[in-house]
Amino acid sequence: MINQEPTPSFEEAMDQLERIVAQLESGDVPLEKAIELFQEGMKLSQLCGQKLEQVERKIEILLEQDGSMVKKPFQPGSEDKGDSR
């Protein structure tokens, strides 16, 4: 059985990603370490993207239709574009 590290929360992953970016931006990191940090940052970025997608699927927006509140699944981009029929 493979021993995997627990998956960090979105907030923990973002904090780690911010620390990595700060280290890379400082320019004081040897090339080999910078490559490792970049790879770790890419994994964290992908993890955050996946977590955001999961949350988007769960979000429901309450809309008022005909005087009553109706639950509708969240559709990214639909609120900003207006009715495109």
Short mmCIF file of N, CA and C in Angstrom, two decimals:
data_model
loop_
_atom_site.label_atom_id
_atom_site.label_comp_id
_atom_site.label_asym_id
_atom_site.label_seq_id
_atom_site.Cartn_x
_atom_site.Cartn_y
_atom_site.Cartn_z
N MET A 1 0.85 -1.18 0.00
CA MET A 1 0.00 0.00 0.00
C MET A 1 0.89 1.24 0.00
N ILE A 2 0.56 2.22 -0.85
CA ILE A 2 1.34 3.43 -0.95
C ILE A 2 0.90 4.41 0.13
N ASN A 3 1.87 4.98 0.85
CA ASN A 3 1.58 5.95 1.90
C ASN A 3 1.54 7.34 1.28
N GLN A 4 0.35 7.90 1.11
CA GLN A 4 0.19 9.20 0.50
C GLN A 4 -0.01 10.26 1.57
N GLU A 5 0.53 11.46 1.31
CA GLU A 5 0.32 12.57 2.23
C GLU A 5 -1.14 13.01 2.12
N PRO A 6 -1.72 13.49 3.23
CA PRO A 6 -3.10 13.98 3.15
C PRO A 6 -3.18 15.18 2.21
N THR A 7 -4.27 15.27 1.48
CA THR A 7 -4.48 16.39 0.56
C THR A 7 -4.74 17.65 1.37
N PRO A 8 -3.99 18.73 1.08
CA PRO A 8 -4.23 19.96 1.83
C PRO A 8 -5.57 20.59 1.43
N SER A 9 -6.10 21.39 2.34
CA SER A 9 -7.32 22.14 2.01
C SER A 9 -6.98 23.18 0.97
N PHE A 10 -8.00 23.80 0.39
CA PHE A 10 -7.79 24.84 -0.61
C PHE A 10 -6.95 25.97 -0.01
N GLU A 11 -7.29 26.39 1.19
CA GLU A 11 -6.58 27.49 1.84
C GLU A 11 -5.12 27.13 2.10
N GLU A 12 -4.88 25.89 2.57
CA GLU A 12 -3.51 25.45 2.83
C GLU A 12 -2.71 25.40 1.53
N ALA A 13 -3.33 24.90 0.48
CA ALA A 13 -2.65 24.82 -0.82
C ALA A 13 -2.32 26.21 -1.35
N MET A 14 -3.25 27.16 -1.20
CA MET A 14 -3.01 28.53 -1.64
C MET A 14 -1.88 29.17 -0.84
N ASP A 15 -1.85 28.93 0.47
CA ASP A 15 -0.77 29.46 1.31
C ASP A 15 0.59 28.91 0.86
N GLN A 16 0.64 27.60 0.62
CA GLN A 16 1.88 26.97 0.16
C GLN A 16 2.29 27.56 -1.20
N LEU A 17 1.32 27.73 -2.08
CA LEU A 17 1.59 28.27 -3.41
C LEU A 17 2.13 29.70 -3.31
N GLU A 18 1.56 30.50 -2.43
CA GLU A 18 2.04 31.88 -2.25
C GLU A 18 3.47 31.90 -1.72
N ARG A 19 3.80 30.98 -0.81
CA ARG A 19 5.17 30.91 -0.29
C ARG A 19 6.15 30.51 -1.39
N ILE A 20 5.73 29.57 -2.22
CA ILE A 20 6.59 29.13 -3.34
C ILE A 20 6.83 30.28 -4.30
N VAL A 21 5.77 31.00 -4.65
CA VAL A 21 5.90 32.13 -5.57
C VAL A 21 6.84 33.17 -4.99
N ALA A 22 6.71 33.46 -3.70
CA ALA A 22 7.59 34.45 -3.06
C ALA A 22 9.05 34.00 -3.12
N GLN A 23 9.29 32.71 -2.88
CA GLN A 23 10.66 32.18 -2.95
C GLN A 23 11.21 32.31 -4.37
N LEU A 24 10.41 31.94 -5.35
CA LEU A 24 10.87 32.01 -6.74
C LEU A 24 11.09 33.45 -7.18
N GLU A 25 10.24 34.36 -6.74
CA GLU A 25 10.38 35.76 -7.12
C GLU A 25 11.59 36.41 -6.47
N SER A 26 12.03 35.88 -5.35
CA SER A 26 13.19 36.47 -4.66
C SER A 26 14.46 36.32 -5.49
N GLY A 27 14.52 35.29 -6.31
CA GLY A 27 15.68 35.07 -7.16
C GLY A 27 16.88 34.49 -6.43
N ASP A 28 16.74 34.20 -5.15
CA ASP A 28 17.84 33.67 -4.35
C ASP A 28 17.81 32.16 -4.23
N VAL A 29 17.14 31.49 -5.16
CA VAL A 29 16.98 30.04 -5.09
C VAL A 29 17.86 29.40 -6.17
N PRO A 30 18.68 28.40 -5.79
CA PRO A 30 19.47 27.70 -6.81
C PRO A 30 18.55 27.06 -7.85
N LEU A 31 19.06 26.87 -9.04
CA LEU A 31 18.27 26.37 -10.17
C LEU A 31 17.56 25.06 -9.84
N GLU A 32 18.26 24.11 -9.25
CA GLU A 32 17.65 22.80 -8.96
C GLU A 32 16.48 22.95 -8.00
N LYS A 33 16.67 23.80 -6.99
CA LYS A 33 15.60 24.05 -6.01
C LYS A 33 14.45 24.79 -6.66
N ALA A 34 14.76 25.73 -7.56
CA ALA A 34 13.72 26.48 -8.26
C ALA A 34 12.86 25.54 -9.11
N ILE A 35 13.47 24.56 -9.74
CA ILE A 35 12.72 23.59 -10.55
C ILE A 35 11.80 22.76 -9.66
N GLU A 36 12.32 22.33 -8.51
CA GLU A 36 11.49 21.57 -7.56
C GLU A 36 10.31 22.41 -7.08
N LEU A 37 10.59 23.66 -6.74
CA LEU A 37 9.52 24.55 -6.26
C LEU A 37 8.49 24.79 -7.35
N PHE A 38 8.96 24.97 -8.58
CA PHE A 38 8.05 25.19 -9.70
C PHE A 38 7.14 23.97 -9.89
N GLN A 39 7.71 22.77 -9.84
CA GLN A 39 6.91 21.55 -9.99
C GLN A 39 5.88 21.42 -8.87
N GLU A 40 6.30 21.70 -7.66
CA GLU A 40 5.37 21.65 -6.52
C GLU A 40 4.27 22.70 -6.70
N GLY A 41 4.65 23.88 -7.15
CA GLY A 41 3.68 24.94 -7.38
C GLY A 41 2.66 24.56 -8.44
N MET A 42 3.10 23.90 -9.49
CA MET A 42 2.18 23.46 -10.55
C MET A 42 1.19 22.43 -10.00
N LYS A 43 1.66 21.53 -9.17
CA LYS A 43 0.77 20.53 -8.56
C LYS A 43 -0.26 21.21 -7.66
N LEU A 44 0.19 22.18 -6.88
CA LEU A 44 -0.72 22.91 -5.99
C LEU A 44 -1.73 23.72 -6.79
N SER A 45 -1.28 24.31 -7.88
CA SER A 45 -2.17 25.08 -8.74
C SER A 45 -3.26 24.18 -9.33
N GLN A 46 -2.85 23.00 -9.78
CA GLN A 46 -3.81 22.04 -10.33
C GLN A 46 -4.80 21.59 -9.25
N LEU A 47 -4.30 21.34 -8.05
CA LEU A 47 -5.16 20.93 -6.93
C LEU A 47 -6.18 22.01 -6.62
N CYS A 48 -5.74 23.27 -6.57
CA CYS A 48 -6.66 24.38 -6.30
C CYS A 48 -7.71 24.48 -7.40
N GLY A 49 -7.30 24.32 -8.64
CA GLY A 49 -8.25 24.36 -9.75
C GLY A 49 -9.30 23.26 -9.64
N GLN A 50 -8.86 22.06 -9.27
CA GLN A 50 -9.80 20.95 -9.10
C GLN A 50 -10.77 21.21 -7.97
N LYS A 51 -10.26 21.75 -6.86
CA LYS A 51 -11.13 22.04 -5.73
C LYS A 51 -12.16 23.11 -6.10
N LEU A 52 -11.75 24.12 -6.85
CA LEU A 52 -12.69 25.16 -7.29
C LEU A 52 -13.76 24.57 -8.20
N GLU A 53 -13.36 23.67 -9.10
CA GLU A 53 -14.34 23.03 -9.97
C GLU A 53 -15.36 22.22 -9.17
N GLN A 54 -14.89 21.52 -8.14
CA GLN A 54 -15.80 20.75 -7.29
C GLN A 54 -16.80 21.66 -6.60
N VAL A 55 -16.31 22.79 -6.10
CA VAL A 55 -17.18 23.73 -5.42
C VAL A 55 -18.20 24.32 -6.38
N GLU A 56 -17.76 24.67 -7.60
CA GLU A 56 -18.67 25.22 -8.59
C GLU A 56 -19.83 24.27 -8.88
N ARG A 57 -19.52 22.97 -8.91
CA ARG A 57 -20.58 21.99 -9.17
C ARG A 57 -21.59 21.93 -8.04
N LYS A 58 -21.18 22.29 -6.84
CA LYS A 58 -22.06 22.19 -5.68
C LYS A 58 -22.88 23.45 -5.43
N ILE A 59 -22.43 24.55 -5.99
CA ILE A 59 -23.11 25.83 -5.72
C ILE A 59 -24.48 25.87 -6.38
N GLU A 60 -25.43 26.32 -5.64
CA GLU A 60 -26.75 26.56 -6.20
C GLU A 60 -27.10 28.02 -5.98
N ILE A 61 -27.69 28.59 -6.98
CA ILE A 61 -28.09 29.99 -6.89
C ILE A 61 -29.59 30.05 -6.71
N LEU A 62 -30.01 30.85 -5.76
CA LEU A 62 -31.44 31.08 -5.58
C LEU A 62 -31.85 32.25 -6.46
N LEU A 63 -32.78 32.00 -7.32
CA LEU A 63 -33.29 33.03 -8.22
C LEU A 63 -34.77 33.24 -7.97
N GLU A 64 -35.17 34.46 -8.06
CA GLU A 64 -36.58 34.76 -7.90
C GLU A 64 -37.25 34.65 -9.27
N GLN A 65 -38.20 33.74 -9.37
CA GLN A 65 -38.95 33.56 -10.61
C GLN A 65 -40.44 33.54 -10.27
N ASP A 66 -41.20 34.41 -10.90
CA ASP A 66 -42.64 34.47 -10.71
C ASP A 66 -43.02 34.60 -9.24
N GLY A 67 -42.24 35.37 -8.48
CA GLY A 67 -42.58 35.63 -7.08
C GLY A 67 -42.16 34.54 -6.12
N SER A 68 -41.55 33.46 -6.58
CA SER A 68 -41.11 32.41 -5.66
C SER A 68 -39.62 32.17 -5.86
N MET A 69 -38.98 31.63 -4.84
CA MET A 69 -37.55 31.34 -4.91
C MET A 69 -37.36 29.94 -5.48
N VAL A 70 -36.46 29.84 -6.46
CA VAL A 70 -36.19 28.57 -7.13
C VAL A 70 -34.70 28.29 -7.05
N LYS A 71 -34.36 27.06 -6.71
CA LYS A 71 -32.96 26.66 -6.69
C LYS A 71 -32.57 26.22 -8.09
N LYS A 72 -31.44 26.76 -8.57
CA LYS A 72 -30.92 26.36 -9.88
C LYS A 72 -29.45 26.05 -9.73
N PRO A 73 -28.92 25.08 -10.47
CA PRO A 73 -27.49 24.80 -10.40
C PRO A 73 -26.69 25.99 -10.90
N PHE A 74 -25.53 26.20 -10.31
CA PHE A 74 -24.65 27.28 -10.72
C PHE A 74 -24.07 26.96 -12.09
N GLN A 75 -24.09 27.95 -12.99
CA GLN A 75 -23.50 27.79 -14.31
C GLN A 75 -22.51 28.92 -14.49
N PRO A 76 -21.21 28.61 -14.40
CA PRO A 76 -20.20 29.66 -14.50
C PRO A 76 -20.36 30.47 -15.78
N GLY A 77 -20.27 31.78 -15.65
CA GLY A 77 -20.33 32.65 -16.81
C GLY A 77 -21.72 33.04 -17.22
N SER A 78 -22.74 32.37 -16.75
CA SER A 78 -24.10 32.67 -17.19
C SER A 78 -24.61 33.98 -16.60
N GLU A 79 -24.14 34.36 -15.42
CA GLU A 79 -24.60 35.59 -14.77
C GLU A 79 -23.99 36.82 -15.45
N ASP A 80 -22.74 36.70 -15.92
CA ASP A 80 -22.05 37.84 -16.50
C ASP A 80 -22.50 38.12 -17.94
N LYS A 81 -22.89 37.11 -18.66
CA LYS A 81 -23.19 37.27 -20.08
C LYS A 81 -24.64 37.67 -20.34
N GLY A 82 -25.48 37.55 -19.35
CA GLY A 82 -26.89 37.86 -19.55
C GLY A 82 -27.56 36.76 -20.35
N ASP A 83 -28.75 37.03 -20.81
CA ASP A 83 -29.52 36.04 -21.56
C ASP A 83 -29.05 36.07 -23.00
N SER A 84 -28.48 34.97 -23.49
CA SER A 84 -27.91 34.94 -24.83
C SER A 84 -28.78 34.15 -25.81
N ARG A 85 -30.06 34.03 -25.53
CA ARG A 85 -30.95 33.29 -26.43
C ARG A 85 -31.20 33.99 -27.71
#
